[in-house]
Structures are given as C-alpha cells and as structure tokens.
Short mmCIF file of C-alpha atoms in Angstrom, two decimals:
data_model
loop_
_atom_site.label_atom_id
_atom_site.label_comp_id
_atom_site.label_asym_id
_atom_site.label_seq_id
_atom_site.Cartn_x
_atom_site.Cartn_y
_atom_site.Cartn_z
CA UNK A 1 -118.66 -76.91 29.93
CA UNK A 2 -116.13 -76.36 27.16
CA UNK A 3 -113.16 -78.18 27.93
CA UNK A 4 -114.92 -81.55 28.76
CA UNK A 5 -116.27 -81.16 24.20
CA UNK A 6 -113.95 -83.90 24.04
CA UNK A 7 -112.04 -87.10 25.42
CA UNK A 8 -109.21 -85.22 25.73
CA UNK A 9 -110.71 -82.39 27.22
CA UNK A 10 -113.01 -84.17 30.11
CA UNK A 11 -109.39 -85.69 30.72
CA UNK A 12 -107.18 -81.92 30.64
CA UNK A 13 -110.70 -80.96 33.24
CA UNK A 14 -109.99 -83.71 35.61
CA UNK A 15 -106.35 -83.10 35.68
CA UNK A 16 -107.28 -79.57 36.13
CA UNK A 17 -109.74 -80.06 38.92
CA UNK A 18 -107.87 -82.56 40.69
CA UNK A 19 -105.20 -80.12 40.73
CA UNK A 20 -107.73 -77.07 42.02
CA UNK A 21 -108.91 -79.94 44.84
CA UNK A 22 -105.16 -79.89 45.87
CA UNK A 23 -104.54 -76.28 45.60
CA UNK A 24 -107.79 -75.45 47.59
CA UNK A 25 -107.38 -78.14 50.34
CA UNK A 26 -103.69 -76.50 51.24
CA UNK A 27 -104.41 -72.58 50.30
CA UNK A 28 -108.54 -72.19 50.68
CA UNK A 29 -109.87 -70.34 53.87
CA UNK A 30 -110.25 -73.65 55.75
CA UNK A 31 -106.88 -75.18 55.76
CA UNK A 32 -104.48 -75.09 58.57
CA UNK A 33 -101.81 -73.03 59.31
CA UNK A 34 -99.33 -74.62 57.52
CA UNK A 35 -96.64 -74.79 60.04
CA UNK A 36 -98.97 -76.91 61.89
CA UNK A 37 -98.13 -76.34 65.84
CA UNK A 38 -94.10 -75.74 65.01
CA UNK A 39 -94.87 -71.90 64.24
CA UNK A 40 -95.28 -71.39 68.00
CA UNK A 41 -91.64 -72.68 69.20
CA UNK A 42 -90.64 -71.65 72.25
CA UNK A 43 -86.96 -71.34 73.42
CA UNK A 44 -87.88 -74.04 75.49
CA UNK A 45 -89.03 -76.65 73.21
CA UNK A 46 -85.96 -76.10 70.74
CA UNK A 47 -83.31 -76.84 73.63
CA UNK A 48 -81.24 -79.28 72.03
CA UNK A 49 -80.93 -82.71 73.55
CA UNK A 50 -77.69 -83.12 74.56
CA UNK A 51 -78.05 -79.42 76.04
CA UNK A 52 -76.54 -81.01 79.27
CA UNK A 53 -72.51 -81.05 78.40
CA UNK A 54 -71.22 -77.51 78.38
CA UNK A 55 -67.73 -78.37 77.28
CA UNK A 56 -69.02 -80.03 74.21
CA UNK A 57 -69.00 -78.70 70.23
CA UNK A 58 -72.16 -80.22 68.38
CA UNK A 59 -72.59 -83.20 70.95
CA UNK A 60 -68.97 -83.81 71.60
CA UNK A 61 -66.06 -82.22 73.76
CA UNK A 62 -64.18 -83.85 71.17
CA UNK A 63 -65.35 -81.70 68.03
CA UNK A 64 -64.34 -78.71 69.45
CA UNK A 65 -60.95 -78.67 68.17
CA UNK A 66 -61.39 -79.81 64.93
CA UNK A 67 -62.00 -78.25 61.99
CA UNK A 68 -65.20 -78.65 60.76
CA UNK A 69 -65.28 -80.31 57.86
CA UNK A 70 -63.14 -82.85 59.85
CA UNK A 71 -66.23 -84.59 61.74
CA UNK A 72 -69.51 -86.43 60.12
CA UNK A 73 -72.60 -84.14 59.86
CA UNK A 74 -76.10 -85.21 60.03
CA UNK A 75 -77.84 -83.63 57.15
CA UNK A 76 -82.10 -83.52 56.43
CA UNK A 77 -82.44 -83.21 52.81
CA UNK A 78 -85.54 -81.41 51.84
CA UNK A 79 -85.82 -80.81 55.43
CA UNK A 80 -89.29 -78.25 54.95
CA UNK A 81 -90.95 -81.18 53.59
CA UNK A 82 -92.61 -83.04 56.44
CA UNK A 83 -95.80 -84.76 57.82
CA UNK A 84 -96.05 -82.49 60.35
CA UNK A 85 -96.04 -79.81 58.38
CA UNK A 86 -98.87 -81.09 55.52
CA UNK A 87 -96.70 -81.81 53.01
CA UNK A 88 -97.96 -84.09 50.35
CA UNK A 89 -95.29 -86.84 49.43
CA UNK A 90 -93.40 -85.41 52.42
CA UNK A 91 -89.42 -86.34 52.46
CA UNK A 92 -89.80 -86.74 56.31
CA UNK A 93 -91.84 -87.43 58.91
CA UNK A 94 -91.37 -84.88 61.48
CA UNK A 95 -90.20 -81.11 61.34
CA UNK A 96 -87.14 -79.48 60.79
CA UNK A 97 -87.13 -78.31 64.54
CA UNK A 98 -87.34 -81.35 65.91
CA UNK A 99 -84.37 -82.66 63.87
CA UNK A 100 -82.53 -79.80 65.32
CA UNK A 101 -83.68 -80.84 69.00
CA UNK A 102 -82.57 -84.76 67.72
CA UNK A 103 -79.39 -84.28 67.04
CA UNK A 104 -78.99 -82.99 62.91
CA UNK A 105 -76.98 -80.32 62.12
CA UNK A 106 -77.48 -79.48 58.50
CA UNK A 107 -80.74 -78.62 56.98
CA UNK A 108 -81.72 -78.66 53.24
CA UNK A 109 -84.20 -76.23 51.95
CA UNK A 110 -85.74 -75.21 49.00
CA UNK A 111 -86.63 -71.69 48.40
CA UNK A 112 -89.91 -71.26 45.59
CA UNK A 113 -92.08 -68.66 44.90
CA UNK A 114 -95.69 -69.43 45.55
CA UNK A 115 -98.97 -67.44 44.86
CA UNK A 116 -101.53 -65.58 47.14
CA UNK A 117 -103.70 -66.87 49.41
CA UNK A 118 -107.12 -67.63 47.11
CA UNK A 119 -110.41 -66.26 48.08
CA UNK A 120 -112.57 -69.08 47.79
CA UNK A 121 -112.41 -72.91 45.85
CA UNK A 122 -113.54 -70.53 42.75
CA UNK A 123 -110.63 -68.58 42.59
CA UNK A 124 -108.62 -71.41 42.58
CA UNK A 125 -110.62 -73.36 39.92
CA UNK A 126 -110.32 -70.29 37.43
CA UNK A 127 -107.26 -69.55 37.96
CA UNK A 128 -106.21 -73.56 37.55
CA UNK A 129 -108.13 -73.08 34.31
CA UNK A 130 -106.49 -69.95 33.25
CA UNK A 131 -102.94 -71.64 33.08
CA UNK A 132 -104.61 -74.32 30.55
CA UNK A 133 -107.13 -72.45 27.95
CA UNK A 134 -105.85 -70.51 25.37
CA UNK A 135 -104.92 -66.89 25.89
CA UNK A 136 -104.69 -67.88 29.62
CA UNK A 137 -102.21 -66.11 31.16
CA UNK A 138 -101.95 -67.84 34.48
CA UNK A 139 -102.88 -64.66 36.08
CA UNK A 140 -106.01 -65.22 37.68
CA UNK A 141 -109.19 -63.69 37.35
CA UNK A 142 -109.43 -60.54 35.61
CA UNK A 143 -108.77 -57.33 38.55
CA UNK A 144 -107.32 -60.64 40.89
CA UNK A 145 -103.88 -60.39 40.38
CA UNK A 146 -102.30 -63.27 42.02
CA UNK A 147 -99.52 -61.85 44.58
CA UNK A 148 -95.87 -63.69 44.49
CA UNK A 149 -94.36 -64.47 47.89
CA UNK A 150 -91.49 -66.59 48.80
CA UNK A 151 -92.16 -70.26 50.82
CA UNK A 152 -89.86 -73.05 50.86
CA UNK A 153 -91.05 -76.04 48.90
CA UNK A 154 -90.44 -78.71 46.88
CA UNK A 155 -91.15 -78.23 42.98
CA UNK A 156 -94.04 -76.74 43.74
CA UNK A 157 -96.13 -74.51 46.46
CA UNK A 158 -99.74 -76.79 45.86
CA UNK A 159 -97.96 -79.76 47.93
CA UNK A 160 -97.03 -78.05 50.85
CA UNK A 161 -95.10 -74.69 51.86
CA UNK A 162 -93.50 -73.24 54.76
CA UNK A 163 -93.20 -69.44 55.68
CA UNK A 164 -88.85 -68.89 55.78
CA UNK A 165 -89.94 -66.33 58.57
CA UNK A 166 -91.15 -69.03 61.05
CA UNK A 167 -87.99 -71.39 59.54
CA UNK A 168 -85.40 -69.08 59.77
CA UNK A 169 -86.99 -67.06 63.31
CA UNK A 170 -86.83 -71.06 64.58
CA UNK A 171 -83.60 -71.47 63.58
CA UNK A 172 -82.43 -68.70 65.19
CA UNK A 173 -84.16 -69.37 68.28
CA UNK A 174 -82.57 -72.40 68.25
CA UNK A 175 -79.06 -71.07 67.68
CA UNK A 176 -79.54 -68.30 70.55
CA UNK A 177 -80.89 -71.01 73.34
CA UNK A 178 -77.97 -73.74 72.17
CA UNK A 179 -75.07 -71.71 72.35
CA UNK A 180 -72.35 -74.73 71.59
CA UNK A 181 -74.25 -75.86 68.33
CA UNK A 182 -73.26 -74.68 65.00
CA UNK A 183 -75.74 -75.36 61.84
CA UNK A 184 -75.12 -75.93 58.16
CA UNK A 185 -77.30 -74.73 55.93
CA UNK A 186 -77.61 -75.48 51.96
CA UNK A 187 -80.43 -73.61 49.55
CA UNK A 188 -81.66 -75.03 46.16
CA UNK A 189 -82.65 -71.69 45.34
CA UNK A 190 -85.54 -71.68 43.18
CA UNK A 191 -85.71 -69.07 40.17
CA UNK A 192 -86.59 -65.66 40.88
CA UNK A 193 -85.78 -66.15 44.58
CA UNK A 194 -82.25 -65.33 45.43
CA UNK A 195 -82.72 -61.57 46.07
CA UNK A 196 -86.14 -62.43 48.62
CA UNK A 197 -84.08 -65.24 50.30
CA UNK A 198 -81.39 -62.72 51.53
CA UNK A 199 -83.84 -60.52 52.72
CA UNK A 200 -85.76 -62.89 54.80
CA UNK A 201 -82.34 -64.31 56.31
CA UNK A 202 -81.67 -60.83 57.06
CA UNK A 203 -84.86 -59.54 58.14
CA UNK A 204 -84.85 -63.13 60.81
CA UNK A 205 -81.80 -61.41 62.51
CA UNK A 206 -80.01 -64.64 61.80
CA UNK A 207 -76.38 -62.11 60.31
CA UNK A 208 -75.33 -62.00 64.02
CA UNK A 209 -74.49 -65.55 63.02
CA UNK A 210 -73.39 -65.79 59.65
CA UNK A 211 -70.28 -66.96 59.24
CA UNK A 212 -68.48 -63.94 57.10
CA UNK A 213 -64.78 -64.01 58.15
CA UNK A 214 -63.88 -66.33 55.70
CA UNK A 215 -62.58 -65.03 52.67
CA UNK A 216 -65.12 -66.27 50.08
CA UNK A 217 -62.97 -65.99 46.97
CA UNK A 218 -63.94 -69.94 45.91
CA UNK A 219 -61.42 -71.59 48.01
CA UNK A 220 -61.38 -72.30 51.46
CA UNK A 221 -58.01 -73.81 52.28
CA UNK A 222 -58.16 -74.01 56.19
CA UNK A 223 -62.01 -74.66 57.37
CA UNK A 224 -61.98 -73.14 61.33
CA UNK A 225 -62.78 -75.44 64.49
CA UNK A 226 -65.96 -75.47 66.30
CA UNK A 227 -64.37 -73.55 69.01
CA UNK A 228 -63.26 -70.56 67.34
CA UNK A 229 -66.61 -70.73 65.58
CA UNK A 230 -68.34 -70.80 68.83
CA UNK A 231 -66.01 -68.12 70.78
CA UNK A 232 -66.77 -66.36 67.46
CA UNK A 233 -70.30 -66.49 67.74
CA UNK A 234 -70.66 -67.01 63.87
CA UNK A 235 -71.97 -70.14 64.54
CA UNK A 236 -74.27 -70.66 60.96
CA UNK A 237 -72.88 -71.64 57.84
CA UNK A 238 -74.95 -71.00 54.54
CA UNK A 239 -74.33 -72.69 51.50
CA UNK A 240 -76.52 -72.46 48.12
CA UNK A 241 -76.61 -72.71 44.44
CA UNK A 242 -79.14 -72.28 41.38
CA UNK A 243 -80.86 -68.71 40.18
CA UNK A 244 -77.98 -67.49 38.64
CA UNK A 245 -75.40 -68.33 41.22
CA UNK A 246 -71.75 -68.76 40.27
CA UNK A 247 -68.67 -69.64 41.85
CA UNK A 248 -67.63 -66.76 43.71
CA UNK A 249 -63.93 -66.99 42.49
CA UNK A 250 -65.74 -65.52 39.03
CA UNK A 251 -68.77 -63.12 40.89
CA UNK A 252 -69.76 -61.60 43.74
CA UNK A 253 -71.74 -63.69 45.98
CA UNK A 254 -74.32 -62.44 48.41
CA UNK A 255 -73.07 -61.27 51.11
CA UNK A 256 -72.76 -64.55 54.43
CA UNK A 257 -73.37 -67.35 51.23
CA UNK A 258 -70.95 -69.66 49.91
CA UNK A 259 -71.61 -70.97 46.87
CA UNK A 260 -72.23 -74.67 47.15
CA UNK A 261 -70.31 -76.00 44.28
CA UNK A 262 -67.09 -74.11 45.41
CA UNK A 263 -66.95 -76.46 48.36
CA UNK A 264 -69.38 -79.70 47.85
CA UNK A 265 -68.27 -82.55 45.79
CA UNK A 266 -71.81 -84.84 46.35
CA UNK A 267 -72.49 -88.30 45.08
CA UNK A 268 -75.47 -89.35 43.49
CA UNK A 269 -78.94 -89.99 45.01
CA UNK A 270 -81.10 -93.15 44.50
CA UNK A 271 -78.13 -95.17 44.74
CA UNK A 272 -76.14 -97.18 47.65
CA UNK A 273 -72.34 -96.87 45.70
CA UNK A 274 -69.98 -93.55 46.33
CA UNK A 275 -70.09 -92.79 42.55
CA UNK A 276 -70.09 -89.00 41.98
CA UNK A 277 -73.05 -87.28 40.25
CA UNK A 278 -72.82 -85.75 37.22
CA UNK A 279 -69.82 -85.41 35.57
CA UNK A 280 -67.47 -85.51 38.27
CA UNK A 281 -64.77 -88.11 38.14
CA UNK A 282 -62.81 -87.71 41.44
CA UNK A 283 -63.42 -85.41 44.17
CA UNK A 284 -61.79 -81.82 44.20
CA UNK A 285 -58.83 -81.30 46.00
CA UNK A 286 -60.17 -78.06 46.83
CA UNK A 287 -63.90 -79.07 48.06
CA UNK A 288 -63.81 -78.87 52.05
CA UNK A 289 -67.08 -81.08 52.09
CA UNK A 290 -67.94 -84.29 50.33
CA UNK A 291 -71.76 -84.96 50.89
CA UNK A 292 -73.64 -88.54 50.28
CA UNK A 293 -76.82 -88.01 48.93
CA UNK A 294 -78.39 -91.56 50.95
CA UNK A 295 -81.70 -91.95 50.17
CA UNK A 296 -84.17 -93.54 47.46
CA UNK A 297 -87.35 -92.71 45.77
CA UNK A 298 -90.10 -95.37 45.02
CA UNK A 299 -90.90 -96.45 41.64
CA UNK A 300 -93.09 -92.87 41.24
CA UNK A 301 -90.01 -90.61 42.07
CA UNK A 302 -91.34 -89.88 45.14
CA UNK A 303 -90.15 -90.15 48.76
CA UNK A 304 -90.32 -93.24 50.19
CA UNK A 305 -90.77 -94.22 54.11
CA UNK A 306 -89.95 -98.23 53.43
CA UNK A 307 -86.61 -97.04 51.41
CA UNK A 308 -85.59 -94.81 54.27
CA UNK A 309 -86.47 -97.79 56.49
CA UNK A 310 -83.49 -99.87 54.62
CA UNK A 311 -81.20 -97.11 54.02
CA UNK A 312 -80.80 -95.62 57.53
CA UNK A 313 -80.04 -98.73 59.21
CA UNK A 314 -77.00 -98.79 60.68
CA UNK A 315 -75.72 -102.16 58.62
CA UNK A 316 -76.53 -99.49 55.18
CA UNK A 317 -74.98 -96.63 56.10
CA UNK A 318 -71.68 -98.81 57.37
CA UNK A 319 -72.05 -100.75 54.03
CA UNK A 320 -72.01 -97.54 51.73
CA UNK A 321 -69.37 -95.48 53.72
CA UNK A 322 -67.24 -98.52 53.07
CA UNK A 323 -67.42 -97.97 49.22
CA UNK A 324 -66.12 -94.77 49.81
CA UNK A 325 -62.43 -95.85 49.16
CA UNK A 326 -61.38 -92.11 47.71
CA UNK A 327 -62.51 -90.01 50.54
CA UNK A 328 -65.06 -90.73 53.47
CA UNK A 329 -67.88 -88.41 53.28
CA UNK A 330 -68.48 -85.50 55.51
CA UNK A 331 -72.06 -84.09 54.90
CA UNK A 332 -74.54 -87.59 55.56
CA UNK A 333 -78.38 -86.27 54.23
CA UNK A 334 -81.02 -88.33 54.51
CA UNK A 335 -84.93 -88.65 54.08
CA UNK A 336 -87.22 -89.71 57.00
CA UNK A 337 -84.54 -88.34 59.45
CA UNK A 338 -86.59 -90.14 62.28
CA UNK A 339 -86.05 -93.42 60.77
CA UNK A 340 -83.14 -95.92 61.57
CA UNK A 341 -80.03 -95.17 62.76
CA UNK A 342 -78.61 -92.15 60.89
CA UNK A 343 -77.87 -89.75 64.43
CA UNK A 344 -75.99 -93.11 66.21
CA UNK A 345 -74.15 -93.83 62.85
CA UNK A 346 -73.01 -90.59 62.58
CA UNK A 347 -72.04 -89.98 66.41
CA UNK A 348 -69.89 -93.17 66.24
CA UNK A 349 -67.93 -91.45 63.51
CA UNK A 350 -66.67 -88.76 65.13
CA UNK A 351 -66.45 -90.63 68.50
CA UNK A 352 -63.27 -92.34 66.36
CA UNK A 353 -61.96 -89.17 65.39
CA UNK A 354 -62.27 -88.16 69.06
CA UNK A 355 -60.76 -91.41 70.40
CA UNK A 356 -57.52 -90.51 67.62
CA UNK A 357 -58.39 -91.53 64.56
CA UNK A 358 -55.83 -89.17 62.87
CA UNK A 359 -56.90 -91.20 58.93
CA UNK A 360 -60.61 -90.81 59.80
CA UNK A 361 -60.30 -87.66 60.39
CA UNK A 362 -57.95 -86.35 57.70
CA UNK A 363 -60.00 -88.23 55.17
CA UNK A 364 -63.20 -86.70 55.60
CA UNK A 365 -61.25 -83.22 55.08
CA UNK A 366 -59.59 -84.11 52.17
CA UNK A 367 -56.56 -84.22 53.10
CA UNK A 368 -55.69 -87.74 52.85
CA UNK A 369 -56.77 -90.08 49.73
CA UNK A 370 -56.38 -93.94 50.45
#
C-alpha cells in the first residue's frame, strides 16, 4: 500500500491503524452499549444512600439552612469517564450514578461532538485514512457522510462516550426519587456544542429543576439555602464555560446556565498547594465558589488510580485544605471518586459548620479572609 513507500509512512499507517483498532473496538457493530448496564437505571437503584433522614439537606439536617456555597461539596471531575462505562484511560472507576447514590453532589462533564456509528472495521479504516492523505477531507467515504452527534467525552469520542440522554434522564431520575438532594453541575463545553447541550438538558425534562430565580447578571451576592432550594423545587444548579461563553454581566447566557468563571475561582490541578491557576492572584471577592482541583496525572498525562490512591486519603486532603490560608475551598473534585476518603473528608466539614463553626463556614463563602 501507499503510505507504508516509506519509514515514515509504515510509521503514519501504524499510527493510523492503531487508531482505526481503537475507533472500531468502541464504535464497530460488536461493541457494547456504551453505557454498559447504567443505561437501564431504575428509580430504585439511584435512591441515594442516606435516603433514610427526611429532615436532612444533602446528608445533613444541618445544611439546610445554609447557604450553599457555605458547606463542602463532593465534586467527580470528568465524571463520564469511567471503567464501567469503557472508557480508555478512565478518570474513575465507577459511574457517575453510583457517585450520586455514594454520596457526591457535583458532577463534571464534558460535552464533544462525536461521529456516526461506522458500518463495518472498513469504514473506519478509510475514514482514519481520509483525515491523513492529502486532499482528505476527514469526511469519510465518498456518498458516507459521517453524521455529527453530541456525547460527553474527554478530548475525544474514540476513548469512550456517553449518550447526555441516558446522563441527564439519570440525573433526573435521580433528582425526582431524592427529593432533599440538590446537584451541581459544571460543563467544559466542547466547540460546536453549546446550542445541542441546551437542547438535550431540555429535551431530559431536567428545567423543572433548573435553578432560574437567580438573577444571572455575573454576580451572585446572596447564594440561597438548601431549604428554600428544596421547598423551591429548583434543586439543580448548572454551571459551564468554553464555545464562546462569556460572563453574563457582558452577554446573554443560555437560559438555567451560569457561567462558570462568574462564580468559580479554582486552583490548579496536578498539584497538592492552594495556588490559583492561571493568572489569578487572590480569589474574587465576588466568586460564591472556590473549587480545588485535587488530583494528579501520571508521568503520560493521564489519569492515574495510584495518585488518586495518595491524594484522597484523608491525611492529603486535611494536609492541602490546610494550605488554604486565604479562603477554604468549597467545590472538592476528585478522580477515582471510589478511592480513599474524599465523601468522609468532606462530611466532617460540614459536620463543623453544623456543630457552629461560624469561621468555617463564613470562609468557604467568602465572606471571611484569615
């Protein structure tokens, strides 16, 4: 063939074919569902765990009259990517629904745009080709026109994808069957995306819980409790940023999203200090929600299971909150939720704030600096 004329060719053919071998194995005719057994939840199976206290506001009677950037949240970063669900380099274990059932409360998610299902090991080969020969156009086969459709992934469709309508109809699910739990959600929204996202949150019937009586102008001085959130019924908070989104003190957001950046100041990720990430030198007085970004990638930039296995101890999360001497984090988002002891770190945070910890609390809101 052609492309293997030369050393660098037979090298560009591997590549190419290793990448087809990938593509095929997760998109060909024989591969599994890709929500792997979690596309069937019931209302039973997402009951949350600590289903059994009615008085209590995400775990704990004594969340229900704070605000809610006042108490720790347990966040899954890249929480699509998972074992269970065939992920390759998976940032977790287990699924996003079962972190729900656990205990977390926030959920990261990429949104992508992915091709059509392929035909046969063929189609994928020529079209992997296409994208590399001259004049390709990345278009597949002449009169095969490969079909766009959203997924949420990471970077890219070929290592693993999951359909937003079983996400966001399990999320849901969840929300209508735990009526005291209220759920963060943040979107890296990939390019092209932003317009398809809102319609699959909308066509999942999740608006009856979108938190909307805020007034989204950038700002949010006053953050409401868990209570009125739950007597509310708006019970799901969305955050995202990327494909063209702005702060929403300068554009028009979509309608039930906040813009991230209006309200996150984060600090940077493959790292144990509280430094900030890019060029942020202090957090803003005006961000309701300070996130730490706790979790490292192996020497390959890829997830890593024996990182997590340091990092969410107990002893590592204590020892990095403690560097926080500006502001105590509110937002906690991990890899390998499963691992360690992220859910009893976190729940002995706001048990303080519960026992009276007025400077606990008022420093993960912002509102007092040390």
């Amino acid at each position: 063939m052609g492309c293997f004329k030369s050393i660098f060719g037979g090298l560009a053919c591997i590549a190419i074919l290793g990448g087809a071998g990938a593509a095929a194995y997760f998109y060909g005719p024989w591969s599994k569902d890709k929500d792997n057994g979690v596309s069937g939840e019931t209302p039973t199976t997402l009951i949350a765990k600590n289903s059994d206290c009615k008085s209590c506001c995400n775990g704990l009677e004594t969340n229900c009259d704070l605000s809610i950037n006042q108490v720790t949240w347990a966040m899954v970063h890249n929480a699509m990517s998972s074992e269970d669900d065939d992920f390759y380099a998976a940032n977790n274990e287990l699924s996003l629904e079962k972190a729900l059932v656990d205990g977390y409360r926030g959920l990261m998610l990429d949104s992508c745009l992915c091709d059509g299902d392929y035909d046969s090991l063929t189609d994928v080969i020529q079209d992997s080709i296409q994208d590399y020969v001259p004049g390709g156009n990345g278009e597949g086969t002449e009169g095969n026109q490969v079909e766009k459709y959203l997924g949420f992934c990471h970077g890219t469709c070929a290592t693993g994808v999951r359909k937003p309508a079983t996400v966001l109809n399990n999320i849901k699910t969840f929300l209508d069957v735990n009526p005291k739990e209220v759920l963060i959600l943040e979107f890296e929204v990939g390019e092209g995306t932003l317009e398809l996202l809102h319609q699959a949150i909308d066509d999942s019937d999740l608006a009856e819980y979108i938190l909307r009586d805020v007034e989204n102008n950038g700002t949010v001085t006053n953050w409401p409790t868990f209570q009125q959130l739950i007597n509310a019924n708006r019970r799901l908070l969305i955050f995202a940023h990327n494909d063209g989104m702005g702060s929403c003190a300068t554009q028009t957001c979509p309608e039930g999203f906040f813009y991230t950046y209006d309200h996150f100041s984060q600090t940077k990720w493959n790292d144990d200090t509280c430094d900030l990430s890019g060029n942020d030198k202090s957090i803003s007085e005006t961000h309701g929600f300070f996130l730490m970004n706790h979790w490292q990638n192996n020497e390959l930039d890829l997830p890593s299971k024996s990182h997590a296995e340091v990092f969410n101890t107990y002893e590592s999360l204590s020892a990095r909150f403690g560097k926080c001497v500006e502001r105590l984090p509110n937002i906690l988002a991990v890899d390998f939720w499963s691992t360690g002891d992220v859910l009893k770190f976190v729940n002995d945070q706001n048990i303080k704030i519960g026992e009276g910890d007025a400077a606990v609390a008022a420093s993960r809101s912002g509102s007092l600096r040390h």
